[in-house]
Short mmCIF file of C-alpha atoms in Angstrom, two decimals:
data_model
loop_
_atom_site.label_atom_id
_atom_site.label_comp_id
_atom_site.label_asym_id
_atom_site.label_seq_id
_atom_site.Cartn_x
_atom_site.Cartn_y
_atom_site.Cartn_z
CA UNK B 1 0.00 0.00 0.00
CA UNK B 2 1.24 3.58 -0.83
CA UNK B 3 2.69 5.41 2.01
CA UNK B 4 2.63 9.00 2.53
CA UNK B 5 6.53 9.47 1.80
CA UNK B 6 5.90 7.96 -1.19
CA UNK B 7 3.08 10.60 -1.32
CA UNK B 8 5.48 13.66 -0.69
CA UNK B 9 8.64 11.89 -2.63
CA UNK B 10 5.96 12.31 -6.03
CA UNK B 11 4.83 15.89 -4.87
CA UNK B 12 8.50 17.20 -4.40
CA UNK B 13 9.64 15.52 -8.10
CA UNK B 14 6.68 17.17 -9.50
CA UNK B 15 8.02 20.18 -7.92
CA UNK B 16 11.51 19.21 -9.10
CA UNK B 17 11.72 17.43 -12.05
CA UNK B 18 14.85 15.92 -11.23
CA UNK B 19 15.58 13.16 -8.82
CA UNK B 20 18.68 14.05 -8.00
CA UNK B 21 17.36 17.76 -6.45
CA UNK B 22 14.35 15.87 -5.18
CA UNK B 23 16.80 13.30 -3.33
CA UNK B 24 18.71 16.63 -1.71
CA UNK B 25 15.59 18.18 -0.79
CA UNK B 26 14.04 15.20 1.00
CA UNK B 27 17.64 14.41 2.08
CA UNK B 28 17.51 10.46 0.65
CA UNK B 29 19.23 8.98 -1.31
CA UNK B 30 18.45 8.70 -5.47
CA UNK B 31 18.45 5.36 -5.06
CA UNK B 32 15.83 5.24 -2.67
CA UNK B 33 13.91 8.02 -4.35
CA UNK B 34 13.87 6.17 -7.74
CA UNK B 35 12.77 3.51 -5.78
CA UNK B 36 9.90 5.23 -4.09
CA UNK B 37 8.39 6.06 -7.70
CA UNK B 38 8.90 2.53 -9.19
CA UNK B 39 7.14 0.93 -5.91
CA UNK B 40 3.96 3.11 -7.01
CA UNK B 41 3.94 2.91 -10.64
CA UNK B 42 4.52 -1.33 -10.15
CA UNK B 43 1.41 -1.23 -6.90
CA UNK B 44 -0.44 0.84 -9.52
CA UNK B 45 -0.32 -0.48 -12.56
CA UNK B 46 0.94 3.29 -14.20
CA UNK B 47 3.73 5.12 -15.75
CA UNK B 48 3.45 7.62 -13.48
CA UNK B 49 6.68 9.76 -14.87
CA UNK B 50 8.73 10.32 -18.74
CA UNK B 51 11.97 9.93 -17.71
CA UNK B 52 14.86 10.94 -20.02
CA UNK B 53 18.51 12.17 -18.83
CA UNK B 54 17.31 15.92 -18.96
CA UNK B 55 14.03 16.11 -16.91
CA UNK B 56 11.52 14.15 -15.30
CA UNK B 57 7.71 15.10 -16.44
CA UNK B 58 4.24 13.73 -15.49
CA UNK B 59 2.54 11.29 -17.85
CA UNK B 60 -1.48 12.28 -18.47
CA UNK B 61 -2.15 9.38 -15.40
CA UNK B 62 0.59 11.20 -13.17
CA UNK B 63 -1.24 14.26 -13.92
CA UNK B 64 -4.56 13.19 -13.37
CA UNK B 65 -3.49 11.80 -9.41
CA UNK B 66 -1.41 14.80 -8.90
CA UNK B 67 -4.70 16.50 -7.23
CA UNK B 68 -5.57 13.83 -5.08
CA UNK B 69 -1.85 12.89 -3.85
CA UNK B 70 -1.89 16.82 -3.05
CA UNK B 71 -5.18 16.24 -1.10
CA UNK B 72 -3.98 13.42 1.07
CA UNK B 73 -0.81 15.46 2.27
CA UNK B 74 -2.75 18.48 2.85
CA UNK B 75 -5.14 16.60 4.90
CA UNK B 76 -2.32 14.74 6.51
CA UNK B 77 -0.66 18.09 7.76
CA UNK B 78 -3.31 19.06 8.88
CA UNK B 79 -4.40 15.67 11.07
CA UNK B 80 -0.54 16.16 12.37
CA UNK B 81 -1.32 19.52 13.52
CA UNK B 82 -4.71 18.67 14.96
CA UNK B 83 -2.98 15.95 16.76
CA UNK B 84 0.06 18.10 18.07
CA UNK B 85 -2.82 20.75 19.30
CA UNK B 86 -4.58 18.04 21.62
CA UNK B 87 -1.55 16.86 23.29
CA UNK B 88 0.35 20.45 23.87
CA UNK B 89 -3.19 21.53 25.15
CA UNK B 90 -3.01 20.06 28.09
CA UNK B 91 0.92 19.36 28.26
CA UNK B 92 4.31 20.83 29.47
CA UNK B 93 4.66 23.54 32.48
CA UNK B 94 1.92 25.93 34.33
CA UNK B 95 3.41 27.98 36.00
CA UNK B 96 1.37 29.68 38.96
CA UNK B 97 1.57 32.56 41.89
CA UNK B 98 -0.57 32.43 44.87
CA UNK B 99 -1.38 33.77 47.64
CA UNK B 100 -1.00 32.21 51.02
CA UNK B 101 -5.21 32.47 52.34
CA UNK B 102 -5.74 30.75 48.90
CA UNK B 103 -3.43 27.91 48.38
CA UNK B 104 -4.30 25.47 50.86
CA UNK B 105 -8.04 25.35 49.24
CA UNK B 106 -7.90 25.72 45.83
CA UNK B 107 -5.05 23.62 45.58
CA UNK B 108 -5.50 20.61 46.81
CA UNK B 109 -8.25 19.69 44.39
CA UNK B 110 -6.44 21.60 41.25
CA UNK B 111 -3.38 19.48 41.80
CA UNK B 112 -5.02 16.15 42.50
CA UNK B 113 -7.26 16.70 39.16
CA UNK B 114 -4.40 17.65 36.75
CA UNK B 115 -1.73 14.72 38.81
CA UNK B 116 -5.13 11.88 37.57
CA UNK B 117 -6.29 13.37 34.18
CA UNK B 118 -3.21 15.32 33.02
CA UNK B 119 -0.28 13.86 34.49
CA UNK B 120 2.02 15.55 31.50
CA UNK B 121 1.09 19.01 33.40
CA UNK B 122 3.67 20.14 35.34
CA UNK B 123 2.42 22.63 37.63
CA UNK B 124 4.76 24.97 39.18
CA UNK B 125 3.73 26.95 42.25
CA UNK B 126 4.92 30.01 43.61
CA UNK B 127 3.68 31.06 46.90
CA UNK B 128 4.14 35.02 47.74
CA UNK B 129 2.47 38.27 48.45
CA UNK B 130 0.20 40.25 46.25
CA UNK B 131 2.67 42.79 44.95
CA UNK B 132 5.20 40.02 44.56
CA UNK B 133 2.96 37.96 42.58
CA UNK B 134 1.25 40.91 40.29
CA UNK B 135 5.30 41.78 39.36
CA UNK B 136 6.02 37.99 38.04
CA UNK B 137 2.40 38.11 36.02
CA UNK B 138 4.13 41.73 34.38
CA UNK B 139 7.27 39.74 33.62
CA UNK B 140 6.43 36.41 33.09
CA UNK B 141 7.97 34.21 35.89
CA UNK B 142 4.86 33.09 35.96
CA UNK B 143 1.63 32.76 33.66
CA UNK B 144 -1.09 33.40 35.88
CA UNK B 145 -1.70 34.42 39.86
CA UNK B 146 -4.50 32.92 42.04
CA UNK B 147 -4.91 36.27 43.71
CA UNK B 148 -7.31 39.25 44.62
CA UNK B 149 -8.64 41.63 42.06
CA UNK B 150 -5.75 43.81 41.08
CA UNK B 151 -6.25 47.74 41.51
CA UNK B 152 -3.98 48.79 38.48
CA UNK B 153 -5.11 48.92 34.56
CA UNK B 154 -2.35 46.24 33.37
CA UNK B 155 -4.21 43.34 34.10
CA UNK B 156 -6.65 40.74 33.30
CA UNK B 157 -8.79 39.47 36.09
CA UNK B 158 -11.02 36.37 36.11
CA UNK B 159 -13.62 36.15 39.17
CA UNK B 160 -13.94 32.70 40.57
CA UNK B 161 -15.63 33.97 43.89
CA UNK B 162 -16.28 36.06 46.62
CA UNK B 163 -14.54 35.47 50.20
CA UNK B 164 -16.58 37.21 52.71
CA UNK B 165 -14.33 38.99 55.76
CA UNK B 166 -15.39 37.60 59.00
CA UNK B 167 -14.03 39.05 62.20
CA UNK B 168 -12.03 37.45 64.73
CA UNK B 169 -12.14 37.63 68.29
CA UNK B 170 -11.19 35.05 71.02
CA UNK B 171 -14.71 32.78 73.03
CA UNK B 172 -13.85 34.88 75.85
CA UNK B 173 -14.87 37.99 74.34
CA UNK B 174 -18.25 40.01 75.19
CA UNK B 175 -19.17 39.40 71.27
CA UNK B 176 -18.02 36.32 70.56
CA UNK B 177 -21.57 35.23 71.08
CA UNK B 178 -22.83 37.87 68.79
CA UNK B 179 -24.36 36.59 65.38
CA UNK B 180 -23.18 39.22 63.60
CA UNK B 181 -21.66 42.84 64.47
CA UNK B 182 -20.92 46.36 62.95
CA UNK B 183 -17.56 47.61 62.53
CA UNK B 184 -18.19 50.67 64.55
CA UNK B 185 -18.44 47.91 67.43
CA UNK B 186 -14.27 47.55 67.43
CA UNK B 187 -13.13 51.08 67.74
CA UNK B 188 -11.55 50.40 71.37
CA UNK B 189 -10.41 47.07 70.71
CA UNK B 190 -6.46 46.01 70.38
CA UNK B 191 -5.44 44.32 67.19
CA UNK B 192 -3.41 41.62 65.72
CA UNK B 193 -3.22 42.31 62.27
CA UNK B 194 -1.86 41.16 58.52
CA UNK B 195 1.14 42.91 57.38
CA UNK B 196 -0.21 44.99 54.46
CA UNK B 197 1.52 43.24 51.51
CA UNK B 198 0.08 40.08 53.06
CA UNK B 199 -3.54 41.29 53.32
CA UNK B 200 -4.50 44.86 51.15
CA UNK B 201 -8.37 43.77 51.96
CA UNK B 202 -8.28 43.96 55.81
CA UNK B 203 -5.90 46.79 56.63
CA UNK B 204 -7.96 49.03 53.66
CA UNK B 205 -11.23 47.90 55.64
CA UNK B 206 -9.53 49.54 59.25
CA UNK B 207 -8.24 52.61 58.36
CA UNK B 208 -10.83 53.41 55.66
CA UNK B 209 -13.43 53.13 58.43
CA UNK B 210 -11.06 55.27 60.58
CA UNK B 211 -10.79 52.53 63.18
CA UNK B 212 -7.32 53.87 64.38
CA UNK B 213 -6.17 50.60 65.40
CA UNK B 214 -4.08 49.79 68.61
CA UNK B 215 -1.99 47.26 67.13
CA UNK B 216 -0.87 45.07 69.70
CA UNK B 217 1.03 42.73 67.13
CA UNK B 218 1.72 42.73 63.10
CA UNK B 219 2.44 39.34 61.35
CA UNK B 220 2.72 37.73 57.58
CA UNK B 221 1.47 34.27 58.88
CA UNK B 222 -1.70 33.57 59.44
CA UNK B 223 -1.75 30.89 61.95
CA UNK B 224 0.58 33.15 63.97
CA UNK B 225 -2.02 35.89 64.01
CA UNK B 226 -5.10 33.56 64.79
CA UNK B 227 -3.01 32.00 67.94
CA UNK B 228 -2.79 35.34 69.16
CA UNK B 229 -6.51 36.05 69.50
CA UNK B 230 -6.70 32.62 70.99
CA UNK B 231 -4.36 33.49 73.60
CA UNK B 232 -6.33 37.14 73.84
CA UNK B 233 -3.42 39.10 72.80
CA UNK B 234 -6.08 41.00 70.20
CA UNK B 235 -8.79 40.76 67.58
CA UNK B 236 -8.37 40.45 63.81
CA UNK B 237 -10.04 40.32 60.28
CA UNK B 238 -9.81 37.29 58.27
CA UNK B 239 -11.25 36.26 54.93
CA UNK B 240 -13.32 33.29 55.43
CA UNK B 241 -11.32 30.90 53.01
CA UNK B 242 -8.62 30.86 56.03
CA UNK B 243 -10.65 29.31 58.55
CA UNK B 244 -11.93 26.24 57.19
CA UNK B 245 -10.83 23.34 59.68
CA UNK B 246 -8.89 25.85 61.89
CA UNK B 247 -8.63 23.67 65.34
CA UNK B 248 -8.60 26.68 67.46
CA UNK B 249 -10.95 27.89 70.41
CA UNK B 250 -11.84 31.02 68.45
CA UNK B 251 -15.32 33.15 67.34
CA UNK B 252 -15.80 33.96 63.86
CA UNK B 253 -18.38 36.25 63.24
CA UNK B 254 -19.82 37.93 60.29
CA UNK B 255 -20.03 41.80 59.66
CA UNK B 256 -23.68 42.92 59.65
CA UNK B 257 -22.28 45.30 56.46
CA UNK B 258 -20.68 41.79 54.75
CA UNK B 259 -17.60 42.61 53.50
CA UNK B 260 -16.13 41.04 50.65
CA UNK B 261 -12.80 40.34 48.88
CA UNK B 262 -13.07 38.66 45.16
CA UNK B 263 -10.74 36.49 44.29
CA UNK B 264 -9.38 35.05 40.80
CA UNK B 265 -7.27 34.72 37.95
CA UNK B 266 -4.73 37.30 37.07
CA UNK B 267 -3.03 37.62 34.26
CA UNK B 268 -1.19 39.75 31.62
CA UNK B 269 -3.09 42.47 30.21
CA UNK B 270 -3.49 42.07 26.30
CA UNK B 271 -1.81 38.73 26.23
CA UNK B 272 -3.37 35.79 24.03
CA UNK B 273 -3.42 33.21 26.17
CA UNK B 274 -2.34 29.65 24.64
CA UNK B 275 -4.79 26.87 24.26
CA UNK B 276 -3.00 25.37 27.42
CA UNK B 277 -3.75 28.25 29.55
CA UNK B 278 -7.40 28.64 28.45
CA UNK B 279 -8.43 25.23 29.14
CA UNK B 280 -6.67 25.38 32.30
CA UNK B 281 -8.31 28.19 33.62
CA UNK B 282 -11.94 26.63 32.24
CA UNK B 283 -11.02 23.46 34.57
CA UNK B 284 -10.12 25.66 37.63
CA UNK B 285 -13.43 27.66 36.92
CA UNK B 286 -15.43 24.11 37.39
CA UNK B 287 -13.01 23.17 40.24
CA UNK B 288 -13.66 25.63 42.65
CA UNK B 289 -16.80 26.45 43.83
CA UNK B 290 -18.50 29.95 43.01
CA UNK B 291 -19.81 31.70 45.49
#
């Protein structure tokens, strides 16, 4: 059966006229292009080429299959790139910033679904603060951020959800039993708070309110913050995506005004995102639950 070199050997001594050139071009042999031909023309049945020592031409049956032969490599190319599309789709490196309050849950399941149905993903993670992480989007260390909406122009921002701002206050505390409260309530309190590259949301929320915090202690980790309202040392803010499965003796209550911080993809501003990077921010989008 015909094989599509044998296809492309005809098309380029068409092109050609020579074997010789057509054995450069195709780096083969002459031998092995001659050879090519005569394995058609015997399968076939044809004089598919007028061969003399100056040129090579098409006889009228070459010329009628020339348009068919020309078919089946077109289509051929473009099966090869259709093929090459699927598998770099979902294939090679990801490479992704996030923030701290985010990565232990919308991780866990992103990774685990990508390590079963796309195990040729490699997904890098980078872990940092929001300024950090917006300056490798603008440079390209990394391809996307799993972050909070940006304030500035140069990027592009996919919402996945909402993360409401609960406040934070140890069981001991005269409104720890409260179902919800009012900001106005914590104007004499002491504070433990976020350092501001850590958290924009809560630190805008305090001093756009005109709280005038006592701050009693300042931290970039989390945990370290929500052991010292435990322990009494002060009240905080935290979005509500921290405190899932937190084993500490703690209140978390709910602003009456429900304060929000909106979370999502960032990216590059004006940057075509490759096929990879669309359908992997489609499969995060059914991943993680919308508020």
């Amino acid at each position: 059966m015909a094989t599509i070199v044998q296809y492309e050997i005809f098309k380029v001594l068409v092109e050609t006229k020579s074997f010789s050139k057509t054995a450069i071009k195709l780096n083969m042999t002459q031998s092995a292009v001659s050879h090519a031909i005569k394995s058609l023309e015997k399968e076939w049945g044809l004089l598919l080429f007028h061969r003399n020592t100056n040129y090579v031409k098409l006889t009228s049956d070459g010329q009628q299959l020339l348009h068919s032969i020309l078919q089946i490599l077109h289509w051929q190319e473009q099966l090869t790139n259709e093929l090459s599309t699927i598998k770099n789709v979902m294939g090679g490196t990801i490479k992704i910033g996030v923030l701290p309050s985010i990565e232990m849950n919308w991780l866990p399941p992103i990774l685990k679904y990508f390590h079963e149905h796309y195990p040729d993903v490699a997904l890098q993670v980078y872990q940092s603060n929001y300024d950090q992480l917006e300056d490798w989007v603008l440079d390209e260390t990394i391809d996307l951020a799993f972050s909070i909406q940006p304030s500035k122009s140069n990027f592009d921002f996919k919402k996945i959800q909402d993360d409401e701002l609960l406040c934070i206050l140890p069981t001991s505390h005269p409104l720890g039993n409260q179902p919800s409260i009012r900001l106005t309530q914590l104007k004499n309190e002491q504070w433990v708070l976020p350092k501001k590259s850590i958290d924009r949301n809560v630190n805008s929320l305090i001093y756009s309110n005109h709280l005038h915090p006592t701050i009693m202690y300042e931290s970039d980790l989390d945990h370290a913050l929500l052991a010292m309202v435990e322990q009494g040392v002060g009240i905080t803010i935290m979005p509500k995506l921290l405190l899932y499965n937190i084993p500490l003796s703690i209140s978390c209550i709910p602003f009456e005004e429900k304060y929000m911080r909106t979370l999502g993809i960032v990216t590059k501003k004006n940057i075509a995102l490759n096929t990879r990077l669309s359908e992997f921010i489609a499969i995060v989008e059914q991943l993680i639950t919308v508020d």
